[in-house]
Amino acid sequence: MLIREIPVNGRVEILGHTFSGLIEIKQAVATYARVMNSTFGRHVFTVEPRKSVPGLHILNLFEPYPCFDSDDYASEDRDYCNFFFSRKPFEKADIERLSRIKKGFNNCLVNDNTPLEALPAVYYKGDGPVMLLAVEEE
């Protein structure tokens, strides 16, 4: 596995499609789920992507930034985002399996513990100029 930093506005090819940065990846997400399981189970949301990519499905396993008071809750809109890509829709079992990847700092699931079958994957920490891209080595 190869993990590298790439600019959030850089072009990246994933499963044959070239995205013009993080914004286009976010626009193509069809399924969202929290990394952490709540006491009521995992919340999974399926939406119509703003910019669908034919034959490609994207899951965003996210966790909101921590909030400590009402001011934080009122103004915080960042998430730790782990994007997974597939040629078939993500099923609940897929989401559960991916959410069990051993997390790194800031809910990062893109690390040395990421299994090869979960690749390609992208992690964005919610702010900053770079994201992590994990792919199989050629």
PDB file of C-alpha atoms in Angstrom:
ATOM      1  CA  MET A   1       0.000   0.000   0.000  1.00  0.00           C
ATOM      2  CA  LEU A   2       1.152   3.478  -0.847  1.00  0.00           C
ATOM      3  CA  ILE A   3      -0.088   6.473   1.201  1.00  0.00           C
ATOM      4  CA  ARG A   4       0.789   9.961   0.062  1.00  0.00           C
ATOM      5  CA  GLU A   5      -0.278  13.535   0.712  1.00  0.00           C
ATOM      6  CA  ILE A   6      -1.877  15.367  -2.187  1.00  0.00           C
ATOM      7  CA  PRO A   7      -3.200  18.937  -2.407  1.00  0.00           C
ATOM      8  CA  VAL A   8      -6.939  19.269  -1.714  1.00  0.00           C
ATOM      9  CA  ASN A   9      -7.289  21.126  -5.015  1.00  0.00           C
ATOM     10  CA  GLY A  10      -5.105  18.686  -6.968  1.00  0.00           C
ATOM     11  CA  ARG A  11      -6.309  16.258  -9.599  1.00  0.00           C
ATOM     12  CA  VAL A  12      -6.495  12.624  -8.509  1.00  0.00           C
ATOM     13  CA  GLU A  13      -7.434   9.528 -10.491  1.00  0.00           C
ATOM     14  CA  ILE A  14      -9.485   6.936  -8.616  1.00  0.00           C
ATOM     15  CA  LEU A  15     -10.830   3.790 -10.271  1.00  0.00           C
ATOM     16  CA  GLY A  16     -10.500   5.325 -13.709  1.00  0.00           C
ATOM     17  CA  HIS A  17     -12.155   8.661 -12.914  1.00  0.00           C
ATOM     18  CA  THR A  18     -10.201  11.898 -12.461  1.00  0.00           C
ATOM     19  CA  PHE A  19     -11.463  14.167  -9.691  1.00  0.00           C
ATOM     20  CA  SER A  20     -10.469  17.834  -9.636  1.00  0.00           C
ATOM     21  CA  GLY A  21      -9.765  17.882  -5.939  1.00  0.00           C
ATOM     22  CA  LEU A  22     -11.596  17.208  -2.711  1.00  0.00           C
ATOM     23  CA  ILE A  23     -14.628  19.284  -3.712  1.00  0.00           C
ATOM     24  CA  GLU A  24     -15.460  16.918  -6.574  1.00  0.00           C
ATOM     25  CA  ILE A  25     -15.000  13.874  -4.342  1.00  0.00           C
ATOM     26  CA  LYS A  26     -17.412  15.366  -1.796  1.00  0.00           C
ATOM     27  CA  GLN A  27     -19.932  16.188  -4.538  1.00  0.00           C
ATOM     28  CA  ALA A  28     -19.970  12.544  -5.689  1.00  0.00           C
ATOM     29  CA  VAL A  29     -20.637  10.984  -2.251  1.00  0.00           C
ATOM     30  CA  ALA A  30     -23.841   8.930  -2.128  1.00  0.00           C
ATOM     31  CA  THR A  31     -23.520   7.306   1.306  1.00  0.00           C
ATOM     32  CA  TYR A  32     -22.604   8.837   4.664  1.00  0.00           C
ATOM     33  CA  ALA A  33     -22.063   7.082   7.988  1.00  0.00           C
ATOM     34  CA  ARG A  34     -20.467   7.988  11.296  1.00  0.00           C
ATOM     35  CA  VAL A  35     -17.192   6.271  12.158  1.00  0.00           C
ATOM     36  CA  MET A  36     -18.321   5.835  15.763  1.00  0.00           C
ATOM     37  CA  ASN A  37     -21.351   3.734  16.556  1.00  0.00           C
ATOM     38  CA  SER A  38     -23.964   5.469  18.699  1.00  0.00           C
ATOM     39  CA  THR A  39     -25.991   3.759  21.409  1.00  0.00           C
ATOM     40  CA  PHE A  40     -28.767   3.471  18.810  1.00  0.00           C
ATOM     41  CA  GLY A  41     -26.555   1.828  16.172  1.00  0.00           C
ATOM     42  CA  ARG A  42     -24.754   3.209  13.165  1.00  0.00           C
ATOM     43  CA  HIS A  43     -26.544   5.987  11.335  1.00  0.00           C
ATOM     44  CA  VAL A  44     -26.250   5.524   7.560  1.00  0.00           C
ATOM     45  CA  PHE A  45     -27.572   8.160   5.152  1.00  0.00           C
ATOM     46  CA  THR A  46     -27.961   7.661   1.419  1.00  0.00           C
ATOM     47  CA  VAL A  47     -28.358  10.734  -0.768  1.00  0.00           C
ATOM     48  CA  GLU A  48     -28.434  11.642  -4.426  1.00  0.00           C
ATOM     49  CA  PRO A  49     -24.905  12.877  -5.201  1.00  0.00           C
ATOM     50  CA  ARG A  50     -24.608  16.478  -6.348  1.00  0.00           C
ATOM     51  CA  LYS A  51     -22.275  15.301  -9.114  1.00  0.00           C
ATOM     52  CA  SER A  52     -22.728  11.594  -9.768  1.00  0.00           C
ATOM     53  CA  VAL A  53     -19.942   9.548 -11.375  1.00  0.00           C
ATOM     54  CA  PRO A  54     -21.378   6.673 -13.454  1.00  0.00           C
ATOM     55  CA  GLY A  55     -20.218   3.280 -12.198  1.00  0.00           C
ATOM     56  CA  LEU A  56     -18.547   4.681  -9.081  1.00  0.00           C
ATOM     57  CA  HIS A  57     -19.893   4.716  -5.524  1.00  0.00           C
ATOM     58  CA  ILE A  58     -18.363   6.786  -2.737  1.00  0.00           C
ATOM     59  CA  LEU A  59     -18.823   6.346   1.000  1.00  0.00           C
ATOM     60  CA  ASN A  60     -17.885   9.083   3.481  1.00  0.00           C
ATOM     61  CA  LEU A  61     -17.219   7.583   6.907  1.00  0.00           C
ATOM     62  CA  PHE A  62     -17.013  10.750   8.968  1.00  0.00           C
ATOM     63  CA  GLU A  63     -16.790  11.937  12.533  1.00  0.00           C
ATOM     64  CA  PRO A  64     -17.626  15.528  13.519  1.00  0.00           C
ATOM     65  CA  TYR A  65     -15.012  17.659  15.202  1.00  0.00           C
ATOM     66  CA  PRO A  66     -15.339  17.556  18.978  1.00  0.00           C
ATOM     67  CA  CYS A  67     -17.466  20.279  20.555  1.00  0.00           C
ATOM     68  CA  PHE A  68     -17.146  21.353  24.165  1.00  0.00           C
ATOM     69  CA  ASP A  69     -19.777  24.058  24.618  1.00  0.00           C
ATOM     70  CA  SER A  70     -22.778  25.666  22.932  1.00  0.00           C
ATOM     71  CA  ASP A  71     -20.563  28.100  21.000  1.00  0.00           C
ATOM     72  CA  ASP A  72     -18.686  25.139  19.487  1.00  0.00           C
ATOM     73  CA  TYR A  73     -21.919  23.404  18.512  1.00  0.00           C
ATOM     74  CA  ALA A  74     -23.242  26.605  16.943  1.00  0.00           C
ATOM     75  CA  SER A  75     -20.185  27.279  14.792  1.00  0.00           C
ATOM     76  CA  GLU A  76     -18.355  23.998  14.125  1.00  0.00           C
ATOM     77  CA  ASP A  77     -18.962  22.528  10.678  1.00  0.00           C
ATOM     78  CA  ARG A  78     -15.795  20.485  10.102  1.00  0.00           C
ATOM     79  CA  ASP A  79     -15.636  16.700   9.984  1.00  0.00           C
ATOM     80  CA  TYR A  80     -12.875  14.118   9.868  1.00  0.00           C
ATOM     81  CA  CYS A  81     -13.669  12.434   6.532  1.00  0.00           C
ATOM     82  CA  ASN A  82     -12.672   8.993   5.251  1.00  0.00           C
ATOM     83  CA  PHE A  83     -13.743   8.418   1.641  1.00  0.00           C
ATOM     84  CA  PHE A  84     -13.975   4.888   0.251  1.00  0.00           C
ATOM     85  CA  PHE A  85     -14.615   4.069  -3.415  1.00  0.00           C
ATOM     86  CA  SER A  86     -16.280   1.083  -5.062  1.00  0.00           C
ATOM     87  CA  ARG A  87     -17.756  -0.009  -8.363  1.00  0.00           C
ATOM     88  CA  LYS A  88     -20.798  -1.372  -6.516  1.00  0.00           C
ATOM     89  CA  PRO A  89     -23.031   0.274  -3.902  1.00  0.00           C
ATOM     90  CA  PHE A  90     -21.865   0.033  -0.291  1.00  0.00           C
ATOM     91  CA  GLU A  91     -23.938  -2.348   1.795  1.00  0.00           C
ATOM     92  CA  LYS A  92     -24.350  -2.210   5.554  1.00  0.00           C
ATOM     93  CA  ALA A  93     -21.828  -5.052   6.017  1.00  0.00           C
ATOM     94  CA  ASP A  94     -19.245  -3.106   3.972  1.00  0.00           C
ATOM     95  CA  ILE A  95     -19.780  -0.009   6.100  1.00  0.00           C
ATOM     96  CA  GLU A  96     -19.454  -1.975   9.347  1.00  0.00           C
ATOM     97  CA  ARG A  97     -16.252  -3.663   8.138  1.00  0.00           C
ATOM     98  CA  LEU A  98     -14.683  -0.355   7.080  1.00  0.00           C
ATOM     99  CA  SER A  99     -15.679   1.386  10.315  1.00  0.00           C
ATOM    100  CA  ARG A 100     -13.739  -1.262  12.264  1.00  0.00           C
ATOM    101  CA  ILE A 101     -10.396  -0.348  10.677  1.00  0.00           C
ATOM    102  CA  LYS A 102      -8.045   0.615  13.487  1.00  0.00           C
ATOM    103  CA  LYS A 103      -8.250   4.393  13.689  1.00  0.00           C
ATOM    104  CA  GLY A 104      -5.274   6.681  13.716  1.00  0.00           C
ATOM    105  CA  PHE A 105      -5.202  10.211  15.115  1.00  0.00           C
ATOM    106  CA  ASN A 106      -8.328  12.284  14.356  1.00  0.00           C
ATOM    107  CA  ASN A 107     -10.426   9.280  13.281  1.00  0.00           C
ATOM    108  CA  CYS A 108      -8.135   8.593  10.328  1.00  0.00           C
ATOM    109  CA  LEU A 109      -8.950   5.209   8.777  1.00  0.00           C
ATOM    110  CA  VAL A 110      -6.355   5.697   6.016  1.00  0.00           C
ATOM    111  CA  ASN A 111      -3.248   4.320   7.658  1.00  0.00           C
ATOM    112  CA  ASP A 112      -0.998   1.255   7.806  1.00  0.00           C
ATOM    113  CA  ASN A 113      -3.944  -0.748   9.213  1.00  0.00           C
ATOM    114  CA  THR A 114      -6.144  -0.131   6.170  1.00  0.00           C
ATOM    115  CA  PRO A 115      -6.706  -3.469   4.413  1.00  0.00           C
ATOM    116  CA  LEU A 116      -5.919  -3.647   0.702  1.00  0.00           C
ATOM    117  CA  GLU A 117      -9.538  -4.528  -0.133  1.00  0.00           C
ATOM    118  CA  ALA A 118     -10.578  -1.101   1.277  1.00  0.00           C
ATOM    119  CA  LEU A 119      -8.442   0.762  -1.254  1.00  0.00           C
ATOM    120  CA  PRO A 120      -8.450   3.245  -2.817  1.00  0.00           C
ATOM    121  CA  ALA A 121      -9.273   5.582   0.058  1.00  0.00           C
ATOM    122  CA  VAL A 122      -8.902   9.276   0.871  1.00  0.00           C
ATOM    123  CA  TYR A 123      -8.726  10.969   4.279  1.00  0.00           C
ATOM    124  CA  TYR A 124      -9.251  14.664   4.959  1.00  0.00           C
ATOM    125  CA  LYS A 125      -8.840  16.055   8.486  1.00  0.00           C
ATOM    126  CA  GLY A 126     -11.420  18.803   7.989  1.00  0.00           C
ATOM    127  CA  ASP A 127      -9.073  21.692   7.308  1.00  0.00           C
ATOM    128  CA  GLY A 128      -5.703  22.329   5.742  1.00  0.00           C
ATOM    129  CA  PRO A 129      -4.232  22.144   2.244  1.00  0.00           C
ATOM    130  CA  VAL A 130      -3.641  18.372   1.931  1.00  0.00           C
ATOM    131  CA  MET A 131      -5.499  15.078   2.040  1.00  0.00           C
ATOM    132  CA  LEU A 132      -4.159  11.531   2.240  1.00  0.00           C
ATOM    133  CA  LEU A 133      -4.579   9.135  -0.673  1.00  0.00           C
ATOM    134  CA  ALA A 134      -4.043   5.395  -0.158  1.00  0.00           C
ATOM    135  CA  VAL A 135      -3.720   3.093  -3.156  1.00  0.00           C
ATOM    136  CA  GLU A 136      -2.318  -0.338  -3.853  1.00  0.00           C
ATOM    137  CA  GLU A 137       1.297  -0.257  -4.940  1.00  0.00           C
ATOM    138  CA  GLU A 138       1.795  -1.104  -8.598  1.00  0.00           C
TER     139      GLU A 138
END
